[in-house]
PDB file of C-alpha atoms and ligand atoms in Angstrom:
ATOM      1  CA  MET A   6      11.176  11.027  15.063  1.00  0.00           C
ATOM      2  CA  SER A   7      13.985  12.855  13.198  1.00  0.00           C
ATOM      3  CA  THR A   8      14.208  13.789   9.464  1.00  0.00           C
ATOM      4  CA  THR A   9      16.465  11.426   7.320  1.00  0.00           C
ATOM      5  CA  SER A  10      16.586  10.986   3.682  1.00  0.00           C
ATOM      6  CA  ASN A  11      14.124   8.914   1.745  1.00  0.00           C
ATOM      7  CA  THR A  12      16.776   6.353   0.705  1.00  0.00           C
ATOM      8  CA  THR A  13      17.865   6.051   4.492  1.00  0.00           C
ATOM      9  CA  GLN A  14      14.299   5.440   5.420  1.00  0.00           C
ATOM     10  CA  ILE A  15      13.925   2.801   2.736  1.00  0.00           C
ATOM     11  CA  GLU A  16      17.068   1.056   4.004  1.00  0.00           C
ATOM     12  CA  GLU A  17      15.959   1.030   7.478  1.00  0.00           C
ATOM     13  CA  VAL A  18      12.659  -0.447   6.367  1.00  0.00           C
ATOM     14  CA  ARG A  19      14.419  -3.115   4.269  1.00  0.00           C
ATOM     15  CA  LYS A  20      16.555  -4.134   7.322  1.00  0.00           C
ATOM     16  CA  GLU A  21      13.364  -4.543   9.598  1.00  0.00           C
ATOM     17  CA  LEU A  22      11.337  -6.451   7.008  1.00  0.00           C
ATOM     18  CA  PRO A  23      12.960  -9.848   7.383  1.00  0.00           C
ATOM     19  CA  ARG A  24      12.429  -9.648  11.053  1.00  0.00           C
ATOM     20  CA  VAL A  25       8.866  -8.554  10.795  1.00  0.00           C
ATOM     21  CA  SER A  26       8.123 -11.149   8.298  1.00  0.00           C
ATOM     22  CA  SER A  27       9.568 -14.017  10.199  1.00  0.00           C
ATOM     23  CA  GLU A  28       7.859 -12.807  13.425  1.00  0.00           C
ATOM     24  CA  ALA A  29       4.419 -12.460  11.976  1.00  0.00           C
ATOM     25  CA  ARG A  30       2.316 -15.604  12.881  1.00  0.00           C
ATOM     26  CA  SER A  31      -0.217 -15.075  10.120  1.00  0.00           C
ATOM     27  CA  ALA A  32      -0.650 -13.264   6.618  1.00  0.00           C
ATOM     28  CA  ASP A  33      -3.097 -11.014   8.639  1.00  0.00           C
ATOM     29  CA  GLN A  34      -0.577 -10.012  11.194  1.00  0.00           C
ATOM     30  CA  LEU A  35       2.103  -9.463   8.438  1.00  0.00           C
ATOM     31  CA  MET A  36      -0.172  -7.053   6.652  1.00  0.00           C
ATOM     32  CA  ASP A  37      -0.949  -5.159   9.979  1.00  0.00           C
ATOM     33  CA  ASP A  38       2.860  -5.094  10.810  1.00  0.00           C
ATOM     34  CA  ILE A  39       3.763  -3.880   7.140  1.00  0.00           C
ATOM     35  CA  THR A  40       1.243  -0.910   7.409  1.00  0.00           C
ATOM     36  CA  ARG A  41       2.653   0.032  10.719  1.00  0.00           C
ATOM     37  CA  LEU A  42       6.265  -0.165   9.550  1.00  0.00           C
ATOM     38  CA  LEU A  43       5.731   1.765   6.544  1.00  0.00           C
ATOM     39  CA  PHE A  44       3.687   4.271   8.105  1.00  0.00           C
ATOM     40  CA  ASP A  45       6.038   4.922  11.046  1.00  0.00           C
ATOM     41  CA  LYS A  46       9.324   4.799   9.090  1.00  0.00           C
ATOM     42  CA  MET A  47       8.423   6.433   5.688  1.00  0.00           C
ATOM     43  CA  LEU A  48       7.796  10.034   6.431  1.00  0.00           C
ATOM     44  CA  LYS A  49       6.164  10.826   3.241  1.00  0.00           C
ATOM     45  CA  TYR A  50       3.808   7.699   3.417  1.00  0.00           C
ATOM     46  CA  ASN A  51       0.788   9.481   5.126  1.00  0.00           C
ATOM     47  CA  TRP A  52      -1.872   6.633   4.573  1.00  0.00           C
ATOM     48  CA  VAL A  53      -0.857   3.032   4.164  1.00  0.00           C
ATOM     49  CA  GLY A  54      -3.403   0.180   3.728  1.00  0.00           C
ATOM     50  CA  PHE A  55      -4.311  -2.973   2.245  1.00  0.00           C
ATOM     51  CA  TYR A  56      -7.537  -3.666   0.267  1.00  0.00           C
ATOM     52  CA  MET A  57      -8.386  -7.271  -0.448  1.00  0.00           C
ATOM     53  CA  LEU A  58     -10.649  -8.768  -2.971  1.00  0.00           C
ATOM     54  CA  GLU A  59     -13.864 -10.015  -1.315  1.00  0.00           C
ATOM     55  CA  PRO A  60     -13.977 -13.992  -1.851  1.00  0.00           C
ATOM     56  CA  GLY A  61     -16.718 -14.816  -4.205  1.00  0.00           C
ATOM     57  CA  ALA A  62     -18.003 -11.281  -4.703  1.00  0.00           C
ATOM     58  CA  GLU A  63     -19.761 -10.730  -8.093  1.00  0.00           C
ATOM     59  CA  PRO A  64     -18.976  -8.124  -9.324  1.00  0.00           C
ATOM     60  CA  PRO A  65     -15.426  -8.295  -7.772  1.00  0.00           C
ATOM     61  CA  MET A  66     -15.016  -6.013  -4.720  1.00  0.00           C
ATOM     62  CA  LEU A  67     -11.996  -4.497  -3.111  1.00  0.00           C
ATOM     63  CA  VAL A  68     -12.486  -4.369   0.786  1.00  0.00           C
ATOM     64  CA  LEU A  69     -10.470  -2.313   3.069  1.00  0.00           C
ATOM     65  CA  GLY A  70      -8.394  -4.326   5.384  1.00  0.00           C
ATOM     66  CA  HIS A  71      -5.435  -3.357   7.630  1.00  0.00           C
ATOM     67  CA  PHE A  72      -4.467   0.375   7.400  1.00  0.00           C
ATOM     68  CA  GLN A  73      -2.793   3.330   9.199  1.00  0.00           C
ATOM     69  CA  GLY A  74      -3.826   6.807   8.827  1.00  0.00           C
ATOM     70  CA  ALA A  75      -7.094   8.544   8.821  1.00  0.00           C
ATOM     71  CA  MET A  76     -10.328   6.752   8.170  1.00  0.00           C
ATOM     72  CA  THR A  77     -11.173   6.674   4.475  1.00  0.00           C
ATOM     73  CA  PRO A  78     -14.794   6.834   3.101  1.00  0.00           C
ATOM     74  CA  HIS A  79     -13.694   4.324   0.626  1.00  0.00           C
ATOM     75  CA  THR A  80     -14.054   0.985   2.337  1.00  0.00           C
ATOM     76  CA  ARG A  81     -15.327  -0.961  -0.629  1.00  0.00           C
ATOM     77  CA  ILE A  82     -14.259  -0.175  -4.197  1.00  0.00           C
ATOM     78  CA  PRO A  83     -15.367  -1.860  -7.338  1.00  0.00           C
ATOM     79  CA  LEU A  84     -12.698  -2.771  -9.910  1.00  0.00           C
ATOM     80  CA  ASN A  85     -13.926  -0.166 -12.421  1.00  0.00           C
ATOM     81  CA  GLN A  86     -13.318   2.782  -9.845  1.00  0.00           C
ATOM     82  CA  GLY A  87     -10.441   4.483  -8.594  1.00  0.00           C
ATOM     83  CA  ILE A  88      -6.558   4.040  -8.842  1.00  0.00           C
ATOM     84  CA  CYS A  89      -7.385   0.970  -6.612  1.00  0.00           C
ATOM     85  CA  GLY A  90      -9.631  -0.567  -9.009  1.00  0.00           C
ATOM     86  CA  ALA A  91      -7.182   0.207 -12.031  1.00  0.00           C
ATOM     87  CA  ALA A  92      -4.271  -1.629 -10.187  1.00  0.00           C
ATOM     88  CA  ALA A  93      -6.441  -4.628  -9.102  1.00  0.00           C
ATOM     89  CA  SER A  94      -8.068  -4.999 -12.687  1.00  0.00           C
ATOM     90  CA  SER A  95      -4.749  -4.497 -14.736  1.00  0.00           C
ATOM     91  CA  GLY A  96      -2.492  -6.395 -12.176  1.00  0.00           C
ATOM     92  CA  LYS A  97       0.019  -3.664 -12.637  1.00  0.00           C
ATOM     93  CA  THR A  98       1.477  -1.150 -10.130  1.00  0.00           C
ATOM     94  CA  VAL A  99       0.023   2.391 -10.638  1.00  0.00           C
ATOM     95  CA  ILE A 100       1.807   5.528  -9.490  1.00  0.00           C
ATOM     96  CA  VAL A 101       0.094   8.872  -9.740  1.00  0.00           C
ATOM     97  CA  ASP A 102       2.280  11.984  -9.187  1.00  0.00           C
ATOM     98  CA  ASP A 103      -0.638  14.393  -8.937  1.00  0.00           C
ATOM     99  CA  VAL A 104      -3.810  12.869  -7.994  1.00  0.00           C
ATOM    100  CA  ARG A 105      -5.841  16.020  -9.046  1.00  0.00           C
ATOM    101  CA  SER A 106      -4.896  15.445 -12.646  1.00  0.00           C
ATOM    102  CA  ASP A 107      -6.097  11.796 -12.852  1.00  0.00           C
ATOM    103  CA  PRO A 108      -9.812  11.397 -13.332  1.00  0.00           C
ATOM    104  CA  ARG A 109      -9.750   7.853 -11.897  1.00  0.00           C
ATOM    105  CA  TYR A 110      -8.748   9.277  -8.403  1.00  0.00           C
ATOM    106  CA  LEU A 111     -11.364   8.584  -5.651  1.00  0.00           C
ATOM    107  CA  ALA A 112     -10.423  11.238  -2.809  1.00  0.00           C
ATOM    108  CA  CYS A 113      -9.512  10.028   0.617  1.00  0.00           C
ATOM    109  CA  SER A 114      -8.025  13.067   2.202  1.00  0.00           C
ATOM    110  CA  VAL A 115      -7.830  16.639   0.708  1.00  0.00           C
ATOM    111  CA  GLU A 116      -4.068  16.614   1.676  1.00  0.00           C
ATOM    112  CA  THR A 117      -3.207  13.597  -0.559  1.00  0.00           C
ATOM    113  CA  LYS A 118      -1.043  14.715  -3.524  1.00  0.00           C
ATOM    114  CA  SER A 119       0.327  11.496  -4.856  1.00  0.00           C
ATOM    115  CA  GLU A 120      -0.337   7.790  -4.562  1.00  0.00           C
ATOM    116  CA  ILE A 121       0.984   4.314  -5.380  1.00  0.00           C
ATOM    117  CA  VAL A 122      -1.070   1.038  -5.536  1.00  0.00           C
ATOM    118  CA  VAL A 123       0.712  -2.261  -5.857  1.00  0.00           C
ATOM    119  CA  PRO A 124      -1.275  -5.509  -6.636  1.00  0.00           C
ATOM    120  CA  VAL A 125      -0.615  -8.446  -4.305  1.00  0.00           C
ATOM    121  CA  PHE A 126      -0.488 -11.871  -6.185  1.00  0.00           C
ATOM    122  CA  VAL A 127      -1.370 -15.226  -4.771  1.00  0.00           C
ATOM    123  CA  GLY A 128      -0.910 -18.198  -7.193  1.00  0.00           C
ATOM    124  CA  GLY A 129      -0.505 -15.748 -10.115  1.00  0.00           C
ATOM    125  CA  GLN A 130      -3.951 -14.074  -9.492  1.00  0.00           C
ATOM    126  CA  VAL A 131      -4.558 -10.587  -7.915  1.00  0.00           C
ATOM    127  CA  ALA A 132      -5.777 -11.124  -4.352  1.00  0.00           C
ATOM    128  CA  GLY A 133      -5.626  -7.637  -3.205  1.00  0.00           C
ATOM    129  CA  GLU A 134      -3.168  -4.719  -3.223  1.00  0.00           C
ATOM    130  CA  LEU A 135      -1.240  -2.282  -1.061  1.00  0.00           C
ATOM    131  CA  ASP A 136      -2.271   1.345  -1.376  1.00  0.00           C
ATOM    132  CA  ILE A 137      -0.205   4.371  -0.239  1.00  0.00           C
ATOM    133  CA  ASP A 138      -0.977   7.952  -0.081  1.00  0.00           C
ATOM    134  CA  SER A 139       1.422  10.818   0.354  1.00  0.00           C
ATOM    135  CA  HIS A 140       0.843  14.504   1.182  1.00  0.00           C
ATOM    136  CA  PHE A 141       3.714  15.267  -1.092  1.00  0.00           C
ATOM    137  CA  PRO A 142       3.486  15.308  -5.028  1.00  0.00           C
ATOM    138  CA  ALA A 143       5.488  12.653  -6.780  1.00  0.00           C
ATOM    139  CA  ALA A 144       6.549  10.952  -3.543  1.00  0.00           C
ATOM    140  CA  PHE A 145       6.999   7.486  -5.097  1.00  0.00           C
ATOM    141  CA  GLY A 146      10.045   7.176  -7.103  1.00  0.00           C
ATOM    142  CA  PHE A 147      11.910   4.130  -8.284  1.00  0.00           C
ATOM    143  CA  GLU A 148      13.268   2.926  -4.783  1.00  0.00           C
ATOM    144  CA  ASP A 149       9.777   3.361  -3.279  1.00  0.00           C
ATOM    145  CA  ARG A 150       8.165   1.161  -5.965  1.00  0.00           C
ATOM    146  CA  GLU A 151      10.739  -1.595  -5.330  1.00  0.00           C
ATOM    147  CA  LEU A 152      10.054  -1.292  -1.644  1.00  0.00           C
ATOM    148  CA  VAL A 153       6.334  -1.385  -1.968  1.00  0.00           C
ATOM    149  CA  GLU A 154       6.381  -4.118  -4.424  1.00  0.00           C
ATOM    150  CA  TYR A 155       8.618  -6.170  -2.267  1.00  0.00           C
ATOM    151  CA  CYS A 156       6.255  -5.656   0.688  1.00  0.00           C
ATOM    152  CA  ALA A 157       3.417  -6.761  -1.445  1.00  0.00           C
ATOM    153  CA  GLN A 158       5.281  -9.997  -2.553  1.00  0.00           C
ATOM    154  CA  LEU A 159       6.060 -10.843   1.163  1.00  0.00           C
ATOM    155  CA  VAL A 160       2.232 -10.690   1.826  1.00  0.00           C
ATOM    156  CA  GLY A 161       1.481 -12.693  -1.354  1.00  0.00           C
ATOM    157  CA  LYS A 162       3.928 -15.555  -0.323  1.00  0.00           C
ATOM    158  CA  ARG A 163       2.483 -15.519   3.106  1.00  0.00           C
ATOM    159  CA  LEU A 164      -1.231 -15.840   1.755  1.00  0.00           C
ATOM    160  CA  ALA A 165      -0.207 -18.578  -0.520  1.00  0.00           C
ATOM    161  CA  GLN A 166       1.113 -20.536   2.631  1.00  0.00           C
ATOM    162  CA  ALA A 167      -2.243 -20.059   4.381  1.00  0.00           C
TER     163      ALA A 167
HETATM  164  N1  LIG B  18      -7.423   6.926  -3.619  1.00  0.00           N
HETATM  165  C1  LIG B  18      -7.993   5.605  -3.894  1.00  0.00           C
HETATM  166  C2  LIG B  18      -8.954   5.248  -2.888  1.00  0.00           C
HETATM  167  C3  LIG B  18      -8.520   4.784  -1.579  1.00  0.00           C
HETATM  168  S1  LIG B  18      -7.947   5.969  -0.478  1.00  0.00           S
HETATM  169  O1  LIG B  18      -6.746   6.578  -1.137  1.00  0.00           O
HETATM  170  C4  LIG B  18      -7.527   5.356   0.811  1.00  0.00           C
HETATM  171  C5  LIG B  18      -8.376   5.512  -5.291  1.00  0.00           C
HETATM  172  O2  LIG B  18      -8.441   6.355  -6.071  1.00  0.00           O
HETATM  173  O3  LIG B  18      -8.791   4.351  -5.680  1.00  0.00           O
END
């Protein structure tokens, strides 16, 4: 591993995504591959995982899916809890530059300083989300947001084909 700029890392991931997407044989494999790619290539992405809405659950429940990084205590998150619940219930990307200042935050690791959560849409409905934690404050800028939203779109499109 060598240190490159965040922009260079994003460019490298962007170049790899078409191959990763076309080689994945299922939405499940695509989610697994995307978590690996982002975790391996984006040096400030220190936990990368998908939470998916449990089919038919009432009340709705986010369930941990493919992830890279340390195991989290939050394997099931109701929509009224956490940054994860906020993103899924609003259908909007949530970026938190300083997790300690956000009362919604559910702690996964004491090292986490900032977080981005991007909804995954299937047929216009939220089906899950891509959650990324960083050990660095304000790690997720505009380019990161575009990258993570693009990854979430790829997964949404693949899930729609299933
Ligand atoms: N921090 C999230 C919980 C998931 S862990 O970060 C993996 C939240 O506040 O919803």
